[in-house]
C-alpha positions as CSV (number, residue, x, y, z in Angstrom):
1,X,46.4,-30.6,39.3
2,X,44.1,-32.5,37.6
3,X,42.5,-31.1,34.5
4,X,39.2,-30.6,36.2
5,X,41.0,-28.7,38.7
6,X,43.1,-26.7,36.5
7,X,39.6,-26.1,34.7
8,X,38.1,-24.7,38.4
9,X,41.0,-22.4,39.3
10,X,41.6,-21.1,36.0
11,X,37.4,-20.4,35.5
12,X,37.7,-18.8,39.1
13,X,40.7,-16.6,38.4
14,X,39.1,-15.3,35.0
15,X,36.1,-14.5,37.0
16,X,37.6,-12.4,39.6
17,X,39.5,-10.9,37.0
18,X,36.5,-9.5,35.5
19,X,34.8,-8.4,38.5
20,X,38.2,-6.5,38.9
21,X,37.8,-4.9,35.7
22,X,34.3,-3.6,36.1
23,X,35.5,-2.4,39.8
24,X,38.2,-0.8,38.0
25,X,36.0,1.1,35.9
26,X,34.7,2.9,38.6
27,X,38.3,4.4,39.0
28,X,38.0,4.9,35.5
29,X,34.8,7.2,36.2
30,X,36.5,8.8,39.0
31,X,39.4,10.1,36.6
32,X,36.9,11.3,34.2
33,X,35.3,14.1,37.1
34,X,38.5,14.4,38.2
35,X,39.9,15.6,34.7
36,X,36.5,17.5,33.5
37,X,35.4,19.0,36.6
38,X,31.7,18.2,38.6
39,X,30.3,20.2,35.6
40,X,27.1,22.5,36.2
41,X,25.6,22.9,33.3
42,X,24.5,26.8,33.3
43,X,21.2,27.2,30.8
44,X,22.1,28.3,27.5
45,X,19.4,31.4,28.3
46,X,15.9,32.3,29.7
47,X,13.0,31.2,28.4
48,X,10.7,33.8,27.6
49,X,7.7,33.3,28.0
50,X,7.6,29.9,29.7
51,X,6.6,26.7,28.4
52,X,3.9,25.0,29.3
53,X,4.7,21.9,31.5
54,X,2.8,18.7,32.4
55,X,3.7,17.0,35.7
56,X,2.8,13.2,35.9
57,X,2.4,11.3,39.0
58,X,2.2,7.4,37.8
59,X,0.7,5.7,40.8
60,X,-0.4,2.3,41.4
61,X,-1.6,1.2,45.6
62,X,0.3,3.7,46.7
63,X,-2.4,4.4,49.4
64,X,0.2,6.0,52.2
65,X,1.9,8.2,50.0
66,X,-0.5,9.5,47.4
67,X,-2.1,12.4,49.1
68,X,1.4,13.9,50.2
69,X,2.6,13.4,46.4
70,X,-0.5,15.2,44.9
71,X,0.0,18.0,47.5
72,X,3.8,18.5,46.8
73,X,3.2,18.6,42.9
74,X,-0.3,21.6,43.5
75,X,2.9,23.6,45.8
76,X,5.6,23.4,42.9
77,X,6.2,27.4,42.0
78,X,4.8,27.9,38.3
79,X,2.4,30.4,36.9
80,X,-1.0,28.3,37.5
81,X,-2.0,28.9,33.7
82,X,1.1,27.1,32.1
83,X,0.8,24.1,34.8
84,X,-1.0,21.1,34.1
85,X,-0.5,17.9,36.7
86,X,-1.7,14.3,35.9
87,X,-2.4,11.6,38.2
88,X,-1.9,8.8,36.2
89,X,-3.6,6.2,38.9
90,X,-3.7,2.4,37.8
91,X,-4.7,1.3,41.5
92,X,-7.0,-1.6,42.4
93,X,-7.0,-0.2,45.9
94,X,-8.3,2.7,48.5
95,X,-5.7,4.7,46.7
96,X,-7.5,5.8,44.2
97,X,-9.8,6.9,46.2
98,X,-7.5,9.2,48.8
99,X,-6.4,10.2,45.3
100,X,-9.8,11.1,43.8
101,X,-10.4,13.0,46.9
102,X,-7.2,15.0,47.1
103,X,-7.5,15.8,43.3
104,X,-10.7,17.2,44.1
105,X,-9.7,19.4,47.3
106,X,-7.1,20.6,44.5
107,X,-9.3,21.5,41.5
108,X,-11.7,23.7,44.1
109,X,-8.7,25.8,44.6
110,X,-8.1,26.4,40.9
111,X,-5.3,24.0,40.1
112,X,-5.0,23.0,36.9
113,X,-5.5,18.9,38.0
114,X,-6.9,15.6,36.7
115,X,-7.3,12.2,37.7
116,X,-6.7,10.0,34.7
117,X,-7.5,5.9,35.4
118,X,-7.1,3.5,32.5
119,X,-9.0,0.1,32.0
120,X,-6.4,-1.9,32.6
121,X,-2.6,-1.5,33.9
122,X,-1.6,-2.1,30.6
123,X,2.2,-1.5,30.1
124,X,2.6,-1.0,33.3
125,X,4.6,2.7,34.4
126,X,5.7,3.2,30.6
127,X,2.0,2.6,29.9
128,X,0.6,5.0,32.2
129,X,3.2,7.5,31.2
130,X,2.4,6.9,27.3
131,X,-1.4,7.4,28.4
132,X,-0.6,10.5,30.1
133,X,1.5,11.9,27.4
134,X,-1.3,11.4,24.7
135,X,-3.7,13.6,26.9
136,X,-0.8,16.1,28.1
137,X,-0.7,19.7,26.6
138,X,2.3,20.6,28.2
139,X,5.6,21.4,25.7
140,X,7.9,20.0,28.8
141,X,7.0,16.7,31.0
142,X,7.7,16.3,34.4
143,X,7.8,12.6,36.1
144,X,7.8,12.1,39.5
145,X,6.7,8.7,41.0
146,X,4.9,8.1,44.7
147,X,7.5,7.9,46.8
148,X,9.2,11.5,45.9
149,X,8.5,15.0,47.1
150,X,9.6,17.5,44.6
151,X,10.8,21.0,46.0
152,X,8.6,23.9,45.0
153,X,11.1,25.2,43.1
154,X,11.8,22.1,41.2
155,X,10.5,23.3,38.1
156,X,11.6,26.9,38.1
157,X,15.3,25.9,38.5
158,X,15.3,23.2,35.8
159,X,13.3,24.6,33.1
160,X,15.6,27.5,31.5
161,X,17.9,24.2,30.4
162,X,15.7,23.8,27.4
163,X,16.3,26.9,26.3
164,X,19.1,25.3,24.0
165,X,17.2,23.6,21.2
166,X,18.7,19.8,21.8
167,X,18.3,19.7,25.3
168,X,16.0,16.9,25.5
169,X,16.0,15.7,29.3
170,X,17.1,17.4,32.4
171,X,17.5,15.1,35.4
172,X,17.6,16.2,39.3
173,X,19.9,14.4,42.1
174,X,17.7,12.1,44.3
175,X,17.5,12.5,48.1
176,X,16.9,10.3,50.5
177,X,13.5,11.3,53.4
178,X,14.4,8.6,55.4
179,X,18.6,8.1,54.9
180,X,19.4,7.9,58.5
181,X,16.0,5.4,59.2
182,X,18.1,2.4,59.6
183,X,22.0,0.8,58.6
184,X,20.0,-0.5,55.7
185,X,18.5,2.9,54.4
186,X,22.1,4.1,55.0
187,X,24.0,1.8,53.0
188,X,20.9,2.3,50.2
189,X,21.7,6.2,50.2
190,X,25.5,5.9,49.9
191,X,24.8,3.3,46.9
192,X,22.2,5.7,45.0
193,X,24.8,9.3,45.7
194,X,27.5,6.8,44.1
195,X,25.1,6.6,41.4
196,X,24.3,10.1,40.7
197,X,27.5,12.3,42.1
198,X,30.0,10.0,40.3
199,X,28.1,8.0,37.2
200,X,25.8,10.8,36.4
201,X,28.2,13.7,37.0
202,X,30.9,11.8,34.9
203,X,28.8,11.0,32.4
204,X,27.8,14.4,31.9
205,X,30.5,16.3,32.1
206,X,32.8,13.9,29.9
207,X,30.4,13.7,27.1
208,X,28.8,10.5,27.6
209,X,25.4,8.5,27.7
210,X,23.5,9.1,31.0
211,X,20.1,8.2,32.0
212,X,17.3,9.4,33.2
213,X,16.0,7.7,36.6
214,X,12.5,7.3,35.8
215,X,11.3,10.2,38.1
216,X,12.8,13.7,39.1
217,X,13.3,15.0,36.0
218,X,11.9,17.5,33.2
219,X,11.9,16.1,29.9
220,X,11.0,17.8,25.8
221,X,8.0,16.0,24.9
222,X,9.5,16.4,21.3
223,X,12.4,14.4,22.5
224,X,10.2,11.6,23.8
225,X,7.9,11.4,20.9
226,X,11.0,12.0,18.6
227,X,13.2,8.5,20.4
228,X,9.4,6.7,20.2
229,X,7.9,7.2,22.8
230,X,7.5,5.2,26.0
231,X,7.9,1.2,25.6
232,X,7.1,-1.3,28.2
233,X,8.6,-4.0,26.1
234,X,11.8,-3.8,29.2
235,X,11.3,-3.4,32.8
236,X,13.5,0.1,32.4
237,X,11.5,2.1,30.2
238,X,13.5,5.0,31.9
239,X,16.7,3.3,30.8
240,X,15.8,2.3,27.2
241,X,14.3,5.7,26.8
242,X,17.0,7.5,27.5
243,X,19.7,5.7,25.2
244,X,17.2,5.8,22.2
245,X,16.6,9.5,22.5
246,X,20.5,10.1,23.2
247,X,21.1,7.8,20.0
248,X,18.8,9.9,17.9
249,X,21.0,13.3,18.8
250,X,19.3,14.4,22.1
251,X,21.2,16.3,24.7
252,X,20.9,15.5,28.5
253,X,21.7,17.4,31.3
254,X,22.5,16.6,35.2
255,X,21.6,19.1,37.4
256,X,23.3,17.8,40.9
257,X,22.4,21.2,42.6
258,X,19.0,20.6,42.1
259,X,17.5,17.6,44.8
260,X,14.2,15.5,45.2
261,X,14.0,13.9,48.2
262,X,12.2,10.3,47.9
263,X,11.6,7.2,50.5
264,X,14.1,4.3,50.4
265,X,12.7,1.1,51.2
266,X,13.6,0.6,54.4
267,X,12.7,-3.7,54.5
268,X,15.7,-6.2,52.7
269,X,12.7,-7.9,50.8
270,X,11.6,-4.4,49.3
271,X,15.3,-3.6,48.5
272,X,15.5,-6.8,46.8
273,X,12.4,-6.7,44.8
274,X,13.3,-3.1,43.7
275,X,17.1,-4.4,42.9
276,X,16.0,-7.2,41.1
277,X,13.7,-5.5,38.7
278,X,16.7,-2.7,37.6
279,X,18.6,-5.5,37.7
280,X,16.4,-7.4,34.9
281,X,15.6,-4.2,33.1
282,X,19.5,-3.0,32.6
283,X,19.8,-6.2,31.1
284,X,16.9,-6.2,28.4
285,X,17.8,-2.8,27.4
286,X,20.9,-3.7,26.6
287,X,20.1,-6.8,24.5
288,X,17.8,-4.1,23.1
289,X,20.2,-1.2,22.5
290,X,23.8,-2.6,22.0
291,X,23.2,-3.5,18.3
292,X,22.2,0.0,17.5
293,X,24.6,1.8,19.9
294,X,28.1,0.0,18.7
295,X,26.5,0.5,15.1
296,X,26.0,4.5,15.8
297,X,28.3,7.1,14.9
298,X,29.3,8.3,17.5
299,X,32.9,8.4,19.4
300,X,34.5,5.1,20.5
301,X,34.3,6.1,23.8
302,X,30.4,6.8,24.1
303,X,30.0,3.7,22.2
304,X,32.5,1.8,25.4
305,X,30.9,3.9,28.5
306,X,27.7,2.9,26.9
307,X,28.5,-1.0,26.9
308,X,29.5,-0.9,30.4
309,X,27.0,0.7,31.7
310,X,24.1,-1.6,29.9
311,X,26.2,-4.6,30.9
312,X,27.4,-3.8,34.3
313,X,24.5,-5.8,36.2
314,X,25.7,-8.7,34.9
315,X,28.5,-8.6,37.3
316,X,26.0,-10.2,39.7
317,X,25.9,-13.7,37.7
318,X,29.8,-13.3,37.7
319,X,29.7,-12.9,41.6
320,X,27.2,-15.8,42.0
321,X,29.9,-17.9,39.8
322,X,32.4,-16.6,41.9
323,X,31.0,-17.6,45.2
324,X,30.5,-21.5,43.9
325,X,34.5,-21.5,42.8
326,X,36.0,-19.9,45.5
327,X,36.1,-22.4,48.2
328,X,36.7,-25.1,45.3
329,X,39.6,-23.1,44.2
330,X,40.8,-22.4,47.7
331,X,41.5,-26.3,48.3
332,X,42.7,-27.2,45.3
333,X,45.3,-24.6,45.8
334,X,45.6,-25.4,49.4
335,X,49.6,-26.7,48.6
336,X,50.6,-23.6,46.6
337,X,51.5,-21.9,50.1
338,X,50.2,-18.7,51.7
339,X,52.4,-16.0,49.7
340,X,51.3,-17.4,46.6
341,X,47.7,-17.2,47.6
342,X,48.4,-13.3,48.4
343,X,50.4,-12.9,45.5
344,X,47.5,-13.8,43.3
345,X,44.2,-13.6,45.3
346,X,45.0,-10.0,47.5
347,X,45.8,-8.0,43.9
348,X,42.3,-8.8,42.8
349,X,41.2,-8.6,45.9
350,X,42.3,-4.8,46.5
351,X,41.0,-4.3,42.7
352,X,37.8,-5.6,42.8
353,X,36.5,-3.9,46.7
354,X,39.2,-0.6,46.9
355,X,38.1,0.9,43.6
356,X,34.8,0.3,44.9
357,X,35.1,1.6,48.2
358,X,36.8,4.8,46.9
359,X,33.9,5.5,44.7
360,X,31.5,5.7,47.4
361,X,33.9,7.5,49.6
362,X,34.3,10.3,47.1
363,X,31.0,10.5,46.6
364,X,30.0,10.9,49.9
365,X,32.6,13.5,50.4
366,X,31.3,15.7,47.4
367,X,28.5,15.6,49.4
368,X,30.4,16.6,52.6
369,X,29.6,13.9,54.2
370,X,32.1,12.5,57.0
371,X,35.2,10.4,55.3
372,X,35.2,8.3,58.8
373,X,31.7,7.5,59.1
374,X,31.8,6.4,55.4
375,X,34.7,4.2,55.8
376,X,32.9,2.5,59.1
377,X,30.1,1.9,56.3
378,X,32.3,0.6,53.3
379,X,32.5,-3.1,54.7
380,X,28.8,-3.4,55.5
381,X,28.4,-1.6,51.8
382,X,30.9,-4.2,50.1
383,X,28.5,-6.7,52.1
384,X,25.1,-5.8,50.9
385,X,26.5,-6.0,47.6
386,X,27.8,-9.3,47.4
387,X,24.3,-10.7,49.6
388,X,22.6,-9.1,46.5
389,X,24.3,-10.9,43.7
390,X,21.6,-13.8,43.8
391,X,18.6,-11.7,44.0
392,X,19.9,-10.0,40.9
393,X,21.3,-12.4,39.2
394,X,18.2,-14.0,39.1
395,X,16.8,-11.2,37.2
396,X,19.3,-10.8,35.0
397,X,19.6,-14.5,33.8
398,X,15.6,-14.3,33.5
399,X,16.2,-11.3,31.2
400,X,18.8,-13.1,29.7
401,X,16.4,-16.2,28.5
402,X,14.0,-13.6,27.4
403,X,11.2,-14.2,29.7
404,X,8.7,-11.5,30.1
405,X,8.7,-10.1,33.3
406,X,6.2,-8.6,35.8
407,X,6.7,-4.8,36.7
408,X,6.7,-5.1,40.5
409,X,6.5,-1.9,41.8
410,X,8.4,-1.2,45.2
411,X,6.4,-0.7,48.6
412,X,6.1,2.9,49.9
413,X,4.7,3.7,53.8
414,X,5.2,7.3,54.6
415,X,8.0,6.4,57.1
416,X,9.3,9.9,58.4
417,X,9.6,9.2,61.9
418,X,7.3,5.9,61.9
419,X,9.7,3.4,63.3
420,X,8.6,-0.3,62.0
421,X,5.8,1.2,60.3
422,X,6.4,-0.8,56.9
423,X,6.4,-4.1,59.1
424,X,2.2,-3.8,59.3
425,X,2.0,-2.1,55.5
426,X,-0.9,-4.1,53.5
427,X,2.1,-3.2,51.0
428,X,4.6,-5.5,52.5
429,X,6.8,-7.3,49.1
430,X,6.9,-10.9,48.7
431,X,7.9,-13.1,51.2
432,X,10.5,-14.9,49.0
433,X,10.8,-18.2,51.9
434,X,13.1,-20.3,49.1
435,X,15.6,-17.3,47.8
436,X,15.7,-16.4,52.0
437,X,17.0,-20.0,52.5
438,X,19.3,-20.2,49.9
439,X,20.8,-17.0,50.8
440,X,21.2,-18.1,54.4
441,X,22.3,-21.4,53.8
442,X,25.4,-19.9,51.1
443,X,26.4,-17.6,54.7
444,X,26.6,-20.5,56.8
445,X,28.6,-22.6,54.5
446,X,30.8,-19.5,54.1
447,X,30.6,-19.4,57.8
448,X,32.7,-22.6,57.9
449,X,35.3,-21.6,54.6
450,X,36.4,-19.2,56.7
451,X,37.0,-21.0,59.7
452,X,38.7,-23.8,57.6
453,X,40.7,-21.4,55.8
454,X,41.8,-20.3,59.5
455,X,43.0,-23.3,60.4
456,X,45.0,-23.7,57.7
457,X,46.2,-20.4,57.7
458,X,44.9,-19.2,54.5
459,X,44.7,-15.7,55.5
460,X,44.6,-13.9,52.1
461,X,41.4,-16.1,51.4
462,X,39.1,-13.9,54.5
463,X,38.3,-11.3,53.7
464,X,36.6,-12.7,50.6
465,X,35.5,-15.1,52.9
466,X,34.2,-12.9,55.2
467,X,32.6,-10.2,53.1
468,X,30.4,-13.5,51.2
469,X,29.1,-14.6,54.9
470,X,28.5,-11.2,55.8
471,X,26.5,-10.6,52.7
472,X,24.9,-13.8,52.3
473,X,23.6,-13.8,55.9
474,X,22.6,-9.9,56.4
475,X,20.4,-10.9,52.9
476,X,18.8,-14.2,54.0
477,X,18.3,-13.8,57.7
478,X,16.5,-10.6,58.0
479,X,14.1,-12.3,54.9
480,X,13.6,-15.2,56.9
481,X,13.0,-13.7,60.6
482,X,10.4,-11.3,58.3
483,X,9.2,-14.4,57.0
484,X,8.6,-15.9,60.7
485,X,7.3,-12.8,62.1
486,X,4.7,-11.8,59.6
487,X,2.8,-15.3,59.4
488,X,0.7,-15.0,62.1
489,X,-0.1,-10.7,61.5
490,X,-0.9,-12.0,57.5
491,X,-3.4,-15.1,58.1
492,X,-6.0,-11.8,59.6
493,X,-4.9,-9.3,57.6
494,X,-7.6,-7.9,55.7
495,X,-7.3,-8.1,51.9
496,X,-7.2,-5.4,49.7
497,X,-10.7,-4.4,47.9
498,X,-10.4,-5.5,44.2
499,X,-13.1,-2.5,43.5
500,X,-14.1,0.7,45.5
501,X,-16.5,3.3,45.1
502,X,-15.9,6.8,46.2
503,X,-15.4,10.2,44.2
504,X,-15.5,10.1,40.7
505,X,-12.7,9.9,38.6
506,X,-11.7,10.9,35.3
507,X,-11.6,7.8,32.8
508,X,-10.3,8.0,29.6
């Protein structure tokens, strides 16, 4: 080989390698519930009396979900004189109207309710929140964002936590309304239980930094104000929150028996807006927290779970990089024979997609959900992932060259039971025509590695190639044919009014 090919295979090697590694660490998780147990955290007592709470419902054009959200919040089971509920409403919409209205159908009936709009949407969600908080009389804070609906019991059953002085954030397990809407909102849910059965409950029971998820959970308002309050200065105020209270002593708690149920977005180009964003955020919290975190003294191993959890997005540039040497590498080595190919390529292989796979499949059995139904969904799973990596990676390098980014807030419809009902939303996301292409265009030229690699018999080298085309393809088609479809319905859409009149709301 030449030295520009030794160059290619070696950089392609390395990178698999390290996509191994973070799939590896998701063993590394499972080993840590395995060994400390799914820990419930039982409250250190009973708070008596109760604390005052504030609930705050940060909304912005949220007009088909808003009314059900207020509603929820007025039914959550907590004497009326220690509840306080904030809509924190930065919409340029009808919404705040249906909100204005609702609020007021509330307060008649003696709930403790107000309808706080700002000037400007500045600092996006952590702005509102920070707005909220300054206003708030409540000892314990309560976030729950549009698309959720939080039990009535939400707040009884999380609430005694705090009676142990350093607990300074409970967080709930997520739900899904709409899990079974579509293969899409299936593979969504199995990706977000991963999230919070295994990561959180890990986390949490081995000691280490967890965070909160930006809605469904209860937090100290001394802890907030304590870490410094909200920031918008990342795109994961939730995130870099949560690290800078943990850093200054804080205590968090999981509570996996307690659920919210929330809406998934059910369209690829709301999955990938919504992806892209955590994406961008886990990245600038990072650059924001590392130096303190490795600096902290705390153990080695909080300071290590930490790094990989900040950093773990950027696997997604990795798999971009990976997807450019792959083929490249693949010819180059076309004379090394087939068992050298699987003695190199299927290891990595089996690291980097069956540690993955069994951490979804354990999580979905914690939740006792069918092991064969989750296997038929690992591939499609392993698929979405990898048709992801551009989307995200293009947050991540934007976060990266520190550009400022935009806080775009994922569409919500209401879709219990409303098949297609997102495809007419005045909501719909971006249509995205160039990333659409490029994604397609990467599955079709994967189309024909893995036909090559066919013919010559390079059978270790598909399933790679199979999983990109999949992935590339299930991304960029469905953005396109969205694309196609929604022209003509968008050219007479109506626009949405920039100002409304309607019942009064609270300014401040």
């Amino acid at each position: 080989m030449s030295p520009v090919e030794i160059l290619i295979v070696a950089a392609y090697l390395t990178t698999l390698g390290v996509l191994a590694a973070y799939g590896c660490h998701r063993l590394h998780l499972l080993l840590l519930l395995r060994r400390h147990g799914a820990r419930v955290a039982a409250p250190a007592g009973r708070l008596d009396p109760l604390p005052r709470v504030t609930v705050q419902l940060p909304i912005y054009n949220e007009m088909y979900v808003v009314d059900r959200l207020i509603r929820a919040s007025c039914a959550l089971d907590y004497p009326a004189g220690l509840l306080e509920i904030q809509v924190l409403d930065d919409s340029t919409d009808e919404t705040s109207r249906i909100a204005a209205a609702t609020v007021a159908e509330m307060r008649d009936r003696g709930i403790d309710i107000v309808h706080l709009r700002r000037g400007a949407r500045q600092g996006y969600k952590a702005g509102a929140l920070d707005h909220g908080l300054r206003r708030a009389r409540g000892e314990l804070v309560a976030v729950f964002d549009a698309d959720f609906l939080p039990p009535p019991a939400f707040l009884a059953d999380l609430v005694h936590h705090f009676a142990h002085p350093r607990v300074g954030m409970v967080q709930a397990r997520w739900e899904h309304l709409n899990r079974d809407y579509s293969l899409l909102t299936n593979l969504e849910s199995i990706l977000l239980d991963g999230h919070f059965v295994i990561e959180h409950g890990a986390r949490h029971a081995a000691g280490r930094f967890f965070n909160f998820n930006g809605t469904a959970g209860l937090w100290r308002r001394a802890c907030i104000e304590s870490a410094g309050g909200w920031r918008s200065d990342t795109l994961t105020e939730d995130l870099d929150l949560s690290y800078r209270a943990q850093l200054k002593g804080w205590q968090f708690v999981f509570a996996p028996e307690v659920v919210a149920p929330a809406e998934l977005p059910a369209d690829i180009r709301g999955l990938k807006s919504q992806q892209r964003r955590w994406a961008r955020g886990s990245i600038e919290t990072a650059i924001r927290i590392l130096p303190g975190l490795l600096k902290a003294r705390i153990p080695a191993s909080v300071k290590m779970e930490g790094l990989i959890h900040l950093t773990n997005n950027s696997s997604y540039v990795l798999m971009v990089l990976l997807a450019a040497l792959i083929v490249p590498s693949l010819i180059i080595r076309h004379g090394a024979g087939p068992l050298a190919l699987l003695m190199v390529d299927l290891p990595l292989f089996i690291a980097s997609t069956v540690s993955v796979s069994a951490f979804y499949l354990r999580s979905q059995s914690a939740l006792g959900r069918s092991r064969r139904s989750t296997c038929l969904l690992l591939p499609p799973l392993l698929a979405l992932g990898i048709g992801l990596s551009l989307n995200n990676a293009v947050g991540v390098v934007a976060a990266l060259a520190g550009r400022r980014g935009e806080f775009v807030r994922t569409p919500k419809h209401d879709l219990r039971g409303r098949r297609g009902a997102w495809r007419g939303s005045r909501y719909a996301a971006r249509r995205g025509v160039l990333a659409a292409s490029v994604e397609t265009l990467c599955g079709l030229y994967f189309a024909g590695a893995a036909l090559h690699a066919l013919e010559r018999g390079h059978l270790a080298s598909l399933p790679f190639l199979l999983l990109f085309m999949a992935g590339f393809l299930g991304i960029g088609l469905p953005g396109l044919l969205g694309i196609v479809r929604d022209r003509p319905a968008r050219s007479t859409a109506p626009r949405p009014r920039k100002a409304l009149t309607g019942a009064p709301a609270r300014r401040t």
